[in-house]
Tab-separated table of C-alpha atoms and ligand atoms in Angstrom:
chain	number	residue	atom	x	y	z
A	1	UNK	CA	-176.628	-45.670	207.794
A	2	UNK	CA	-180.334	-45.465	207.077
A	3	UNK	CA	-179.881	-42.245	205.163
A	4	UNK	CA	-177.581	-43.927	202.643
A	5	UNK	CA	-179.317	-44.728	199.378
A	6	UNK	CA	-181.151	-46.696	198.143
A	7	UNK	CA	-184.029	-45.334	200.214
A	8	UNK	CA	-186.534	-47.827	198.818
A	9	UNK	CA	-185.746	-51.530	198.521
A	10	UNK	CA	-188.231	-54.158	197.391
A	11	UNK	CA	-186.942	-57.727	197.241
A	12	UNK	CA	-189.857	-60.065	196.643
A	13	UNK	CA	-191.785	-62.079	194.087
A	14	UNK	CA	-193.649	-59.898	191.572
A	15	UNK	CA	-191.832	-56.807	192.859
A	16	UNK	CA	-192.111	-55.151	189.419
A	17	UNK	CA	-195.823	-54.680	190.097
A	18	UNK	CA	-194.641	-52.017	192.581
A	19	UNK	CA	-192.445	-50.260	190.033
A	20	UNK	CA	-195.053	-47.853	188.542
A	21	UNK	CA	-195.941	-46.618	192.018
A	22	UNK	CA	-192.287	-46.003	192.856
A	23	UNK	CA	-191.591	-44.304	189.511
A	24	UNK	CA	-194.607	-42.028	189.971
A	25	UNK	CA	-193.120	-40.689	193.215
A	26	UNK	CA	-190.376	-39.159	191.070
A	27	UNK	CA	-192.441	-38.328	187.979
A	28	UNK	CA	-192.090	-39.707	184.474
A	29	UNK	CA	-189.692	-42.592	183.964
A	30	UNK	CA	-187.355	-43.565	181.137
A	31	UNK	CA	-186.863	-47.339	181.148
A	32	UNK	CA	-183.393	-48.398	179.967
A	33	UNK	CA	-183.336	-52.032	178.867
A	34	UNK	CA	-182.462	-54.471	176.069
A	35	UNK	CA	-184.716	-55.948	173.393
A	36	UNK	CA	-185.036	-59.359	175.108
A	37	UNK	CA	-186.263	-57.893	178.395
A	38	UNK	CA	-188.491	-55.459	176.496
A	39	UNK	CA	-190.143	-58.311	174.585
A	40	UNK	CA	-190.582	-60.362	177.721
A	41	UNK	CA	-191.813	-57.737	180.189
A	42	UNK	CA	-192.659	-54.583	178.189
A	43	UNK	CA	-196.353	-55.330	177.865
A	44	UNK	CA	-196.700	-56.438	181.489
A	45	UNK	CA	-195.092	-53.235	182.711
A	46	UNK	CA	-197.174	-51.044	180.385
A	47	UNK	CA	-200.359	-52.654	181.753
A	48	UNK	CA	-199.515	-51.751	185.349
A	49	UNK	CA	-198.646	-48.137	184.442
A	50	UNK	CA	-201.178	-45.342	184.166
A	51	UNK	CA	-199.256	-43.827	181.302
A	52	UNK	CA	-197.003	-45.703	178.885
A	53	UNK	CA	-193.422	-45.493	180.060
A	54	UNK	CA	-190.782	-44.317	177.611
A	55	UNK	CA	-188.323	-47.057	176.669
A	56	UNK	CA	-184.796	-46.928	175.353
A	57	UNK	CA	-183.066	-50.083	174.115
A	58	UNK	CA	-179.327	-50.202	174.754
A	59	UNK	CA	-178.405	-53.471	172.989
A	60	UNK	CA	-175.915	-51.479	170.911
A	61	UNK	CA	-175.053	-48.915	173.567
A	62	UNK	CA	-176.684	-45.645	174.547
A	63	UNK	CA	-178.192	-43.945	171.446
A	64	UNK	CA	-176.497	-40.656	170.535
A	65	UNK	CA	-179.830	-38.928	169.986
A	66	UNK	CA	-181.352	-39.955	173.325
A	67	UNK	CA	-184.193	-37.606	174.319
A	68	UNK	CA	-184.715	-36.986	178.030
A	69	UNK	CA	-186.986	-33.965	177.871
A	70	UNK	CA	-189.886	-34.378	180.285
A	71	UNK	CA	-188.190	-37.346	181.966
A	72	UNK	CA	-187.820	-37.208	185.766
A	73	UNK	CA	-186.198	-40.518	186.652
A	74	UNK	CA	-184.162	-43.230	184.902
A	75	UNK	CA	-185.033	-46.921	185.383
A	76	UNK	CA	-182.348	-49.527	184.661
A	77	UNK	CA	-184.215	-52.755	183.903
A	78	UNK	CA	-182.127	-55.790	182.967
A	79	UNK	CA	-178.666	-57.296	183.291
A	80	UNK	CA	-175.327	-55.578	183.813
A	81	UNK	CA	-175.358	-53.718	180.483
A	82	UNK	CA	-178.759	-52.081	181.018
A	83	UNK	CA	-177.989	-51.224	184.637
A	84	UNK	CA	-174.658	-49.667	183.612
A	85	UNK	CA	-176.347	-47.690	180.819
A	86	UNK	CA	-178.955	-46.398	183.297
A	87	UNK	CA	-176.196	-45.291	185.690
A	88	UNK	CA	-174.429	-43.414	182.888
A	89	UNK	CA	-177.601	-41.758	181.581
A	90	UNK	CA	-178.520	-40.725	185.146
A	91	UNK	CA	-175.047	-39.239	185.608
A	92	UNK	CA	-175.203	-37.363	182.284
A	93	UNK	CA	-178.688	-35.991	182.901
A	94	UNK	CA	-178.231	-35.470	186.689
A	95	UNK	CA	-181.460	-37.414	187.229
A	96	UNK	CA	-182.020	-40.075	189.884
A	97	UNK	CA	-182.162	-43.720	188.865
A	98	UNK	CA	-183.928	-46.878	189.971
A	99	UNK	CA	-182.344	-50.313	189.692
A	100	UNK	CA	-184.481	-53.231	188.487
A	101	UNK	CA	-182.000	-56.094	188.099
A	102	UNK	CA	-183.015	-59.268	186.262
A	103	UNK	CA	-180.038	-61.240	187.580
A	104	UNK	CA	-177.982	-61.170	190.777
A	105	UNK	CA	-174.685	-61.824	189.020
A	106	UNK	CA	-172.414	-59.194	190.662
A	107	UNK	CA	-172.293	-56.504	193.318
A	108	UNK	CA	-172.914	-53.669	190.847
A	109	UNK	CA	-176.718	-54.009	190.805
A	110	UNK	CA	-177.024	-51.092	193.221
A	111	UNK	CA	-173.563	-49.538	193.236
A	112	UNK	CA	-172.513	-46.136	191.939
A	113	UNK	CA	-169.838	-47.512	189.613
A	114	UNK	CA	-170.591	-48.219	185.953
A	115	UNK	CA	-168.309	-50.423	183.901
A	116	UNK	CA	-167.369	-48.672	180.668
A	117	UNK	CA	-165.596	-50.226	177.669
A	118	UNK	CA	-162.981	-48.087	175.987
A	119	UNK	CA	-160.546	-49.309	173.312
A	120	UNK	CA	-161.032	-52.909	174.367
A	121	UNK	CA	-160.364	-52.181	178.052
A	122	UNK	CA	-162.957	-51.841	180.778
A	123	UNK	CA	-162.740	-49.194	183.393
A	124	UNK	CA	-165.040	-48.099	186.172
A	125	UNK	CA	-166.799	-44.733	186.144
A	126	UNK	CA	-168.267	-43.348	189.342
A	127	UNK	CA	-171.899	-42.290	188.911
A	128	UNK	CA	-174.346	-42.364	191.828
A	129	UNK	CA	-176.293	-44.813	193.957
A	130	UNK	CA	-179.862	-45.660	192.908
A	131	UNK	CA	-182.712	-44.100	194.868
A	132	UNK	CA	-184.569	-47.415	194.786
A	133	UNK	CA	-183.967	-51.087	194.057
A	134	UNK	CA	-186.819	-53.249	192.832
A	135	UNK	CA	-185.561	-56.838	192.837
A	136	UNK	CA	-188.243	-59.156	191.522
A	137	UNK	CA	-187.301	-62.604	192.808
A	138	UNK	CA	-189.633	-64.359	190.361
A	139	UNK	CA	-187.711	-62.738	187.478
A	140	UNK	CA	-184.219	-63.111	189.003
A	141	UNK	CA	-184.773	-66.780	189.828
A	142	UNK	CA	-185.527	-67.354	186.124
A	143	UNK	CA	-182.001	-66.238	185.142
A	144	UNK	CA	-179.435	-68.947	184.282
A	145	UNK	CA	-178.059	-70.603	187.432
A	146	UNK	CA	-174.524	-69.549	186.480
A	147	UNK	CA	-175.484	-65.911	187.057
A	148	UNK	CA	-176.506	-66.605	190.656
A	149	UNK	CA	-173.294	-68.575	191.134
A	150	UNK	CA	-171.261	-65.640	189.831
A	151	UNK	CA	-173.099	-63.286	192.199
A	152	UNK	CA	-172.376	-65.650	195.084
A	153	UNK	CA	-168.704	-65.696	194.071
A	154	UNK	CA	-168.578	-61.895	193.987
A	155	UNK	CA	-169.759	-61.823	197.643
A	156	UNK	CA	-167.806	-64.824	198.969
A	157	UNK	CA	-164.567	-63.337	197.590
A	158	UNK	CA	-164.952	-60.500	200.130
A	159	UNK	CA	-163.281	-62.907	202.590
A	160	UNK	CA	-160.133	-62.025	200.661
A	161	UNK	CA	-160.794	-58.370	199.829
A	162	UNK	CA	-161.856	-57.404	203.368
A	163	UNK	CA	-158.936	-59.211	205.000
A	164	UNK	CA	-156.465	-57.628	202.613
A	165	UNK	CA	-157.977	-54.166	203.076
A	166	UNK	CA	-157.669	-54.341	206.871
A	167	UNK	CA	-154.115	-55.650	206.613
A	168	UNK	CA	-153.150	-52.945	204.105
A	169	UNK	CA	-154.644	-50.356	206.436
A	170	UNK	CA	-152.883	-51.570	209.576
A	171	UNK	CA	-149.572	-52.202	207.890
A	172	UNK	CA	-149.426	-49.669	205.064
A	173	UNK	CA	-151.894	-47.021	206.225
A	174	UNK	CA	-154.337	-47.417	203.361
A	175	UNK	CA	-157.533	-45.427	204.053
A	176	UNK	CA	-160.069	-47.478	205.984
A	177	UNK	CA	-163.750	-46.943	206.860
A	178	UNK	CA	-164.955	-49.188	209.664
A	179	UNK	CA	-168.647	-48.793	208.810
A	180	UNK	CA	-168.030	-49.968	205.243
A	181	UNK	CA	-165.974	-52.892	206.521
A	182	UNK	CA	-168.757	-53.925	208.922
A	183	UNK	CA	-171.385	-53.743	206.210
A	184	UNK	CA	-169.477	-56.005	203.807
A	185	UNK	CA	-168.513	-58.333	206.661
A	186	UNK	CA	-172.173	-58.803	207.517
A	187	UNK	CA	-173.073	-59.388	203.849
A	188	UNK	CA	-170.313	-61.987	203.553
A	189	UNK	CA	-171.323	-63.799	206.743
A	190	UNK	CA	-174.939	-63.938	205.653
A	191	UNK	CA	-174.148	-65.375	202.221
A	192	UNK	CA	-171.865	-67.986	203.816
A	193	UNK	CA	-174.703	-69.045	206.125
A	194	UNK	CA	-177.545	-68.859	203.655
A	195	UNK	CA	-177.810	-69.672	199.948
A	196	UNK	CA	-181.138	-67.938	199.299
A	197	UNK	CA	-181.466	-65.510	196.406
A	198	UNK	CA	-182.976	-62.839	198.645
A	199	UNK	CA	-179.930	-62.946	200.937
A	200	UNK	CA	-177.621	-62.620	197.938
A	201	UNK	CA	-179.478	-59.591	196.554
A	202	UNK	CA	-179.390	-57.884	199.970
A	203	UNK	CA	-175.659	-58.579	200.226
A	204	UNK	CA	-175.069	-57.062	196.781
A	205	UNK	CA	-177.001	-53.919	197.701
A	206	UNK	CA	-174.967	-53.585	200.920
A	207	UNK	CA	-171.722	-54.035	198.994
A	208	UNK	CA	-172.778	-51.084	196.816
A	209	UNK	CA	-173.511	-49.010	199.924
A	210	UNK	CA	-170.161	-49.931	201.449
A	211	UNK	CA	-168.215	-48.800	198.371
A	212	UNK	CA	-170.122	-45.519	198.554
A	213	UNK	CA	-169.314	-45.104	202.266
A	214	UNK	CA	-165.645	-45.856	201.648
A	215	UNK	CA	-165.642	-43.691	198.491
A	216	UNK	CA	-163.642	-46.537	196.997
A	217	UNK	CA	-164.121	-50.068	195.682
A	218	UNK	CA	-161.435	-51.270	198.119
A	219	UNK	CA	-163.828	-52.950	200.630
A	220	UNK	CA	-165.111	-55.172	197.821
A	221	UNK	CA	-162.084	-55.464	195.595
A	222	UNK	CA	-158.598	-56.697	196.447
A	223	UNK	CA	-155.963	-58.764	194.690
A	224	UNK	CA	-158.577	-61.401	193.750
A	225	UNK	CA	-160.311	-58.681	191.704
A	226	UNK	CA	-157.080	-57.496	190.115
A	227	UNK	CA	-156.425	-61.110	189.068
A	228	UNK	CA	-159.893	-61.245	187.500
A	229	UNK	CA	-159.190	-58.012	185.575
A	230	UNK	CA	-155.940	-59.564	184.342
A	231	UNK	CA	-157.793	-62.756	183.343
A	232	UNK	CA	-160.280	-60.724	181.280
A	233	UNK	CA	-157.524	-60.252	178.710
A	234	UNK	CA	-158.245	-63.774	177.418
A	235	UNK	CA	-160.659	-65.575	179.766
A	236	UNK	CA	-164.386	-65.050	179.316
A	237	UNK	CA	-165.671	-66.632	182.520
A	238	UNK	CA	-168.106	-64.456	184.474
A	239	UNK	CA	-166.528	-61.868	186.787
A	240	UNK	CA	-167.842	-63.501	189.974
A	241	UNK	CA	-166.454	-66.894	188.981
A	242	UNK	CA	-163.004	-65.412	188.319
A	243	UNK	CA	-162.809	-63.504	191.608
A	244	UNK	CA	-163.897	-66.456	193.734
A	245	UNK	CA	-161.428	-68.692	191.879
A	246	UNK	CA	-158.546	-66.410	192.929
A	247	UNK	CA	-159.782	-66.145	196.528
A	248	UNK	CA	-158.188	-69.290	198.109
A	249	UNK	CA	-154.769	-68.218	196.803
A	250	UNK	CA	-155.069	-64.794	198.448
A	251	UNK	CA	-156.432	-66.349	201.644
A	252	UNK	CA	-153.469	-68.718	201.735
A	253	UNK	CA	-151.079	-65.785	202.074
A	254	UNK	CA	-153.393	-63.740	204.291
A	255	UNK	CA	-153.702	-66.698	206.632
A	256	UNK	CA	-149.928	-67.092	206.775
A	257	UNK	CA	-149.845	-63.550	208.188
A	258	UNK	CA	-152.677	-64.222	210.597
A	259	UNK	CA	-154.949	-61.868	208.611
A	260	UNK	CA	-157.601	-64.124	207.061
A	261	UNK	CA	-161.207	-63.501	208.100
A	262	UNK	CA	-161.941	-67.081	207.072
A	263	UNK	CA	-159.369	-69.779	206.562
A	264	UNK	CA	-158.350	-70.909	203.104
A	265	UNK	CA	-159.620	-74.432	203.772
A	266	UNK	CA	-162.967	-73.283	205.095
A	267	UNK	CA	-163.595	-71.079	202.052
A	268	UNK	CA	-162.430	-73.835	199.701
A	269	UNK	CA	-165.077	-76.056	201.221
A	270	UNK	CA	-167.778	-73.409	200.753
A	271	UNK	CA	-166.614	-72.909	197.150
A	272	UNK	CA	-166.965	-76.640	196.461
A	273	UNK	CA	-170.355	-76.879	198.146
A	274	UNK	CA	-171.716	-74.037	195.990
A	275	UNK	CA	-170.349	-75.594	192.793
A	276	UNK	CA	-167.971	-72.668	192.122
A	277	UNK	CA	-164.718	-73.057	190.132
A	278	UNK	CA	-161.821	-74.478	192.157
A	279	UNK	CA	-159.447	-76.184	189.754
A	280	UNK	CA	-157.386	-74.612	186.946
A	281	UNK	CA	-159.335	-76.651	184.388
A	282	UNK	CA	-162.669	-75.284	185.699
A	283	UNK	CA	-161.693	-71.932	184.130
A	284	UNK	CA	-159.701	-73.451	181.241
A	285	UNK	CA	-156.474	-72.089	182.718
A	286	UNK	CA	-152.957	-73.452	182.681
A	287	UNK	CA	-150.453	-72.890	185.471
A	288	UNK	CA	-148.493	-70.480	183.267
A	289	UNK	CA	-151.571	-68.470	182.296
A	290	UNK	CA	-152.587	-68.116	185.951
A	291	UNK	CA	-149.082	-67.053	186.990
A	292	UNK	CA	-149.022	-64.511	184.167
A	293	UNK	CA	-152.419	-63.165	185.289
A	294	UNK	CA	-151.056	-62.779	188.825
A	295	UNK	CA	-148.020	-60.845	187.566
A	296	UNK	CA	-150.327	-58.547	185.622
A	297	UNK	CA	-152.622	-58.203	188.652
A	298	UNK	CA	-149.717	-57.060	190.830
A	299	UNK	CA	-149.066	-54.232	188.362
A	300	UNK	CA	-152.743	-53.241	188.546
A	301	UNK	CA	-152.595	-53.180	192.364
A	302	UNK	CA	-149.424	-51.093	192.299
A	303	UNK	CA	-150.930	-48.643	189.837
A	304	UNK	CA	-153.911	-48.213	192.172
A	305	UNK	CA	-151.650	-47.701	195.211
A	306	UNK	CA	-153.083	-50.784	196.874
A	307	UNK	CA	-150.948	-53.253	198.747
A	308	UNK	CA	-151.251	-56.830	197.482
A	309	UNK	CA	-150.826	-59.765	199.818
A	310	UNK	CA	-149.048	-61.504	196.905
A	311	UNK	CA	-146.555	-58.642	196.404
A	312	UNK	CA	-143.505	-60.319	197.909
A	313	UNK	CA	-144.170	-63.909	196.895
A	314	UNK	CA	-141.397	-65.601	194.914
A	315	UNK	CA	-142.422	-67.227	191.628
A	316	UNK	CA	-141.225	-70.699	192.506
A	317	UNK	CA	-143.155	-70.677	195.749
A	318	UNK	CA	-146.220	-69.259	193.960
A	319	UNK	CA	-146.187	-72.109	191.418
A	320	UNK	CA	-145.883	-74.671	194.185
A	321	UNK	CA	-148.857	-73.250	196.102
A	322	UNK	CA	-150.976	-73.008	192.930
A	323	UNK	CA	-150.276	-76.629	192.027
A	324	UNK	CA	-151.134	-77.635	195.562
A	325	UNK	CA	-154.373	-75.627	195.668
A	326	UNK	CA	-155.688	-75.785	192.130
A	327	UNK	CA	-154.834	-79.197	190.621
B	401	LIG	ZN1	-166.656	-57.836	191.932
């Protein structure tokens, strides 16, 4: 397990002070960021570096004329967009990359998958794991509270994805990797017990490792994720808020089959305690919109050859359970 990247992980206040030293182990760095982060931290970072780092701003996407001559390592510094751009540039150039997240809003901060927009749809492109993660808690704790909540949701929802994965493996012979399961299970348990930012960041890094070990997003992504992808067609809530919203519904049916890692009621309580969305109105949804999202999600699951715990549920019964759980 120890040989799985990232090899270097710093999660602490003022961690970016360590960044120049880490970058210099690899050579010259190209820092991929957006103009807001550049304005806020560019000077501070330049001061701690022996030589000025090269910056590329990806507010409008990766520039076509990007120059990487003389560059040895890519640094993704910022939110999801900058991290994704760094992953893609690293994949294109075959260079290693370092993750410097400024928010803990999802489990992609140290994963190999980059989210790519194409013709209005988002799909996931497999790149590679970062060699290092530098998570500066003083920066991440400055991010809007909703981003931490979304990150928490993206870990807590593993109660559903892990349970469904194990069930789909035992019942339908979906590929299963015990080590990946254990890693996500531990991350989930820790975030249930402990609301600290440091715990959340560690859990997100481990989720990235688990998806690498499984060579699939399946440990971290079940029907609750497919529902979120369906919601994205018209709902703009953060990913982590959508996936945790769909979690009690999946747990309801997993529990009925004796397959839930945590009970529906227990997770609903945790969701309420953490101030995460629970009711249809919290995500501006109607019953019919949610049911339509579920129908669409089932098609996504089928297309990916993944068994959904909601696959055989009748519509009338589904509506009844939703009204019971979400209103
Ligand atoms: Zn997710």
